[in-house]
Coordinates of C-alpha atoms in Angstrom, one line a residue:
M1 CA -24.3 5.1 6.7
N2 CA -21.9 7.3 8.7
N3 CA -22.4 8.7 12.2
F4 CA -20.6 11.9 11.3
K5 CA -21.7 15.1 9.6
P6 CA -19.0 17.6 8.8
T7 CA -19.6 21.3 9.3
N8 CA -18.4 24.3 7.4
E9 CA -16.0 25.2 10.2
E10 CA -13.9 22.1 9.6
R11 CA -11.3 22.5 6.9
R12 CA -9.1 19.4 7.2
F13 CA -9.6 15.9 8.6
K14 CA -7.0 13.4 9.7
A15 CA -8.9 10.4 8.5
H16 CA -12.0 9.1 6.8
V17 CA -13.6 5.8 7.6
S18 CA -15.7 4.2 4.8
I19 CA -16.9 0.7 3.9
F20 CA -13.9 0.4 1.5
G21 CA -11.3 1.2 4.2
T22 CA -9.7 3.7 6.4
T23 CA -7.9 6.6 4.7
Q24 CA -5.8 8.7 6.9
L25 CA -3.0 11.3 7.0
H26 CA 0.2 10.6 8.9
L27 CA 3.8 11.6 8.7
R28 CA 5.8 9.8 6.1
N29 CA 9.4 9.8 5.0
P30 CA 9.4 11.2 1.4
F31 CA 12.6 9.3 0.6
I32 CA 11.0 6.0 1.5
I33 CA 8.0 6.8 -0.6
A34 CA 10.2 7.8 -3.5
W35 CA 12.2 4.5 -3.1
W36 CA 9.0 2.5 -3.4
S37 CA 8.1 4.3 -6.6
A38 CA 11.6 3.5 -7.9
A39 CA 11.1 -0.2 -6.9
F40 CA 7.7 -0.3 -8.7
P41 CA 5.9 2.8 -10.1
G42 CA 2.6 3.2 -8.3
F43 CA 3.6 1.7 -5.0
G44 CA 4.7 5.1 -3.6
H45 CA 1.3 6.6 -4.5
L46 CA -0.6 3.7 -3.0
L47 CA 1.3 4.2 0.3
L48 CA 0.0 7.8 0.2
S49 CA -3.6 6.6 -0.4
K50 CA -3.5 8.2 -3.8
Y51 CA -5.3 5.2 -5.3
L52 CA -6.3 6.4 -8.8
R53 CA -2.8 7.7 -9.6
G54 CA -1.2 4.6 -8.0
Y55 CA -3.3 2.1 -9.9
T56 CA -2.7 4.0 -13.2
L57 CA 1.1 3.9 -12.7
F58 CA 1.0 0.3 -11.6
L59 CA -0.9 -0.8 -14.7
W60 CA 1.4 1.3 -16.9
E61 CA 4.5 -0.4 -15.4
I62 CA 3.0 -3.9 -16.1
L63 CA 2.2 -2.9 -19.7
I64 CA 5.4 -1.2 -20.6
N65 CA 7.6 -3.7 -18.8
V66 CA 6.1 -6.6 -20.5
M67 CA 6.1 -5.0 -24.0
T68 CA 9.7 -3.9 -23.4
K69 CA 10.8 -7.3 -21.9
L70 CA 12.7 -5.3 -19.3
N71 CA 12.6 -7.9 -16.6
L72 CA 13.9 -10.5 -19.1
A73 CA 16.7 -8.2 -20.1
M74 CA 17.6 -7.6 -16.4
V75 CA 17.9 -11.4 -15.9
Y76 CA 20.3 -11.7 -18.8
S77 CA 22.3 -8.8 -17.5
F78 CA 22.5 -10.3 -14.0
T79 CA 23.8 -13.5 -15.5
G80 CA 26.4 -11.7 -17.6
N81 CA 24.7 -12.3 -21.0
F82 CA 24.8 -8.7 -22.1
E83 CA 24.4 -9.3 -25.8
M84 CA 21.2 -11.3 -25.3
A85 CA 19.9 -8.5 -23.0
K86 CA 20.4 -6.0 -25.8
E87 CA 18.6 -8.2 -28.3
V88 CA 15.4 -8.8 -26.2
V89 CA 14.8 -5.2 -25.3
E90 CA 12.2 -3.5 -27.5
P91 CA 13.5 0.2 -28.0
R92 CA 10.1 1.5 -29.2
W93 CA 8.6 0.7 -25.8
F94 CA 11.7 1.3 -23.7
L95 CA 11.9 5.0 -24.6
L96 CA 8.3 5.4 -23.3
Y97 CA 9.4 3.8 -20.0
I98 CA 11.9 6.4 -18.8
P99 CA 9.9 9.7 -18.5
V100 CA 6.9 8.1 -16.7
Y101 CA 9.3 6.2 -14.4
L102 CA 11.0 9.4 -13.4
F103 CA 7.7 11.2 -13.0
A104 CA 6.4 8.5 -10.6
I105 CA 9.5 9.0 -8.3
W106 CA 9.3 12.8 -8.4
D107 CA 5.6 13.0 -7.9
S108 CA 5.4 10.6 -5.0
Y109 CA 8.2 12.5 -3.3
R110 CA 6.5 15.9 -3.9
T111 CA 3.1 14.5 -2.7
A112 CA 4.6 13.0 0.4
V113 CA 6.1 16.4 1.4
D114 CA 2.8 18.2 0.8
L115 CA 0.8 15.6 2.7
N116 CA 3.1 15.9 5.7
K117 CA 2.3 19.6 5.8
V118 CA -1.4 19.0 5.5
F119 CA -1.2 16.4 8.3
L120 CA 0.4 18.9 10.6
L121 CA -2.4 21.4 9.9
A122 CA -5.0 18.7 10.4
E123 CA -3.4 17.5 13.6
R124 CA -3.4 21.1 14.9
E125 CA -7.1 21.6 14.0
N126 CA -8.0 18.2 15.4
A127 CA -11.4 18.1 13.8
D128 CA -13.9 15.3 14.4
F129 CA -14.1 12.6 11.7
N130 CA -16.3 9.6 11.3
S131 CA -15.0 6.5 13.1
Y132 CA -17.7 4.0 12.1
S133 CA -19.3 3.2 8.7
I134 CA -21.9 0.6 7.9
G135 CA -23.4 -0.2 4.5
A136 CA -25.3 -2.9 2.6
F137 CA -22.0 -4.8 1.8
E138 CA -19.6 -4.0 4.6
I139 CA -18.9 -2.6 8.0
N140 CA -15.8 -0.7 9.0
Y141 CA -14.8 0.8 12.3
L142 CA -11.7 2.0 14.0
D143 CA -10.1 -0.7 16.1
K144 CA -6.6 -1.8 17.3
R145 CA -5.0 -4.6 15.4
R146 CA -1.6 -6.5 15.7
P147 CA 1.1 -5.4 13.2
S148 CA 2.7 -8.8 13.5
M149 CA -0.5 -10.5 12.3
A150 CA -0.7 -8.1 9.3
V151 CA 2.9 -9.0 8.3
L152 CA 2.2 -12.8 8.8
W153 CA -0.9 -12.8 6.6
S154 CA 1.0 -10.8 3.9
L155 CA 3.7 -13.4 4.0
F156 CA 1.2 -16.1 3.3
M157 CA -0.4 -14.1 0.4
P158 CA 0.0 -10.5 -0.6
G159 CA -3.2 -8.6 0.0
M160 CA -4.5 -10.6 3.0
G161 CA -2.6 -8.3 5.4
Q162 CA -4.4 -5.3 3.9
L163 CA -7.8 -7.2 4.2
Y164 CA -6.9 -7.8 7.9
I165 CA -6.9 -4.1 8.6
H166 CA -9.7 -3.4 6.2
R167 CA -7.8 -1.8 3.3
V168 CA -10.2 -3.5 0.9
A169 CA -9.2 -1.7 -2.3
T170 CA -5.5 -2.3 -1.9
G171 CA -6.0 -5.8 -0.6
T172 CA -8.2 -6.9 -3.5
F173 CA -5.9 -5.3 -6.0
S174 CA -2.8 -7.0 -4.5
L175 CA -4.6 -10.4 -4.4
I176 CA -5.7 -10.2 -8.0
W177 CA -2.3 -9.2 -9.3
M178 CA -0.5 -11.8 -7.2
I179 CA -2.6 -14.5 -8.9
V180 CA -1.7 -13.0 -12.3
F181 CA 2.0 -13.0 -11.6
V182 CA 2.0 -16.5 -10.1
Y183 CA 0.1 -17.9 -13.1
F184 CA 2.2 -16.4 -15.9
S185 CA 5.5 -17.0 -14.1
N186 CA 4.7 -20.7 -13.7
V187 CA 6.2 -20.5 -10.2
L188 CA 3.8 -23.1 -8.8
I189 CA 4.7 -25.6 -11.5
A190 CA 8.4 -25.0 -10.8
I191 CA 7.8 -25.6 -7.1
H192 CA 5.9 -28.8 -8.0
L193 CA 8.8 -30.0 -10.1
L194 CA 11.3 -29.0 -7.4
F195 CA 9.5 -31.3 -4.9
L196 CA 9.8 -34.1 -7.5
G197 CA 13.5 -33.5 -7.6
D198 CA 13.6 -32.3 -11.2
I199 CA 15.6 -29.2 -10.6
P200 CA 16.7 -28.5 -14.3
Q201 CA 13.1 -28.7 -15.5
A202 CA 11.9 -26.5 -12.6
T203 CA 14.4 -23.8 -13.6
Q204 CA 13.5 -24.1 -17.3
V205 CA 9.8 -23.8 -16.8
L206 CA 10.0 -20.4 -15.0
N207 CA 9.1 -17.3 -16.9
P208 CA 11.5 -14.6 -15.6
Q209 CA 9.6 -11.7 -17.2
W210 CA 6.7 -12.3 -14.8
L211 CA 8.6 -13.8 -12.0
L212 CA 10.5 -10.6 -11.2
F213 CA 7.2 -8.8 -10.4
I214 CA 6.5 -11.1 -7.4
P215 CA 9.3 -9.9 -5.0
S216 CA 8.2 -6.2 -5.4
L217 CA 4.6 -7.1 -4.7
Y218 CA 5.5 -9.2 -1.7
G219 CA 7.7 -6.4 -0.2
F220 CA 5.1 -3.8 -0.8
A221 CA 2.3 -5.8 0.8
I222 CA 4.3 -6.5 3.9
Y223 CA 5.4 -2.9 4.3
D224 CA 2.1 -1.4 3.6
S225 CA 0.1 -3.6 5.9
Y226 CA 2.6 -3.2 8.8
V227 CA 2.8 0.6 8.5
N228 CA -1.0 1.1 8.2
T229 CA -1.7 -1.2 11.1
V230 CA 0.6 0.9 13.3
E231 CA -0.9 4.1 12.1
N232 CA -4.5 2.8 12.4
N233 CA -3.7 2.0 16.1
K234 CA -2.4 5.5 16.7
L235 CA -5.5 6.9 15.0
F236 CA -7.8 4.8 17.2
E237 CA -6.0 6.0 20.4
S238 CA -6.2 9.6 19.2
E239 CA -9.9 9.4 18.5
Q240 CA -10.6 7.6 21.8
R241 CA -8.5 10.2 23.7
K242 CA -10.4 13.1 22.2
F243 CA -13.8 11.5 22.7
L244 CA -13.2 10.7 26.4
S245 CA -11.7 14.1 27.0
E246 CA -14.7 16.0 25.5
N247 CA -17.4 13.8 27.1
Y248 CA -16.0 12.7 30.4
Q249 CA -13.1 14.8 31.5
Q250 CA -15.4 17.4 33.1
Y251 CA -16.6 14.9 35.6
R252 CA -14.1 14.9 38.4
V253 CA -14.0 11.9 40.6
K254 CA -13.2 12.8 44.2
I255 CA -11.4 10.0 46.0
P256 CA -11.8 10.4 49.8
S257 CA -8.5 10.5 51.6
K258 CA -7.9 8.1 54.5
Q259 CA -7.9 9.7 57.9

């Protein structure tokens, strides 16, 4: 249940608080957004809170990358084994990869530019928005959080930093896929063997096709949680400033001067 009812006079809102998270507009660098889309299609759109498009591109990247064996080919290329890299790549899937990859970069850049313009209009209008939401399963409200704590929890496990700032959808999505990547990459088995001193076996047991997904997810989780914590704090201060100004600024406190 929200404590806010929009009117027909309000065209744009800076934010929306729901039980699933806080979605807000703020200025973003389009080149940074495009870079994240290049690092992993879908991440740029998730940073823009374009969740349906971001999840679709993310799942597409996993499917095509695995079927193409692109990560495995990259590992062979990095180690100088170019002939083996050519052999493992599946061309029937690889040709599907390029157009959607380029679209993800272009569309995230274009959307970031457009949303920056929308934010400037919404900031000028400064319309009221709901700052508190309560439902049968969750409660969400604007509050100030520590960016360093969001980064710390993301370092422990991608997704927990987002849960700390109540980005439930992105946090749950990141946690689930981190489990998938860790399981299929055998990274925990490799760490166990490394502790036992069996370095050759630890290296051999790793699955590089799935292992190369993990650094991108870690980097995205850290960056996303940090940026959104900072912007949520700004949004909280902006909402508080407007509320106090509209409800209490008319009351002038007269401080008697000392004679």
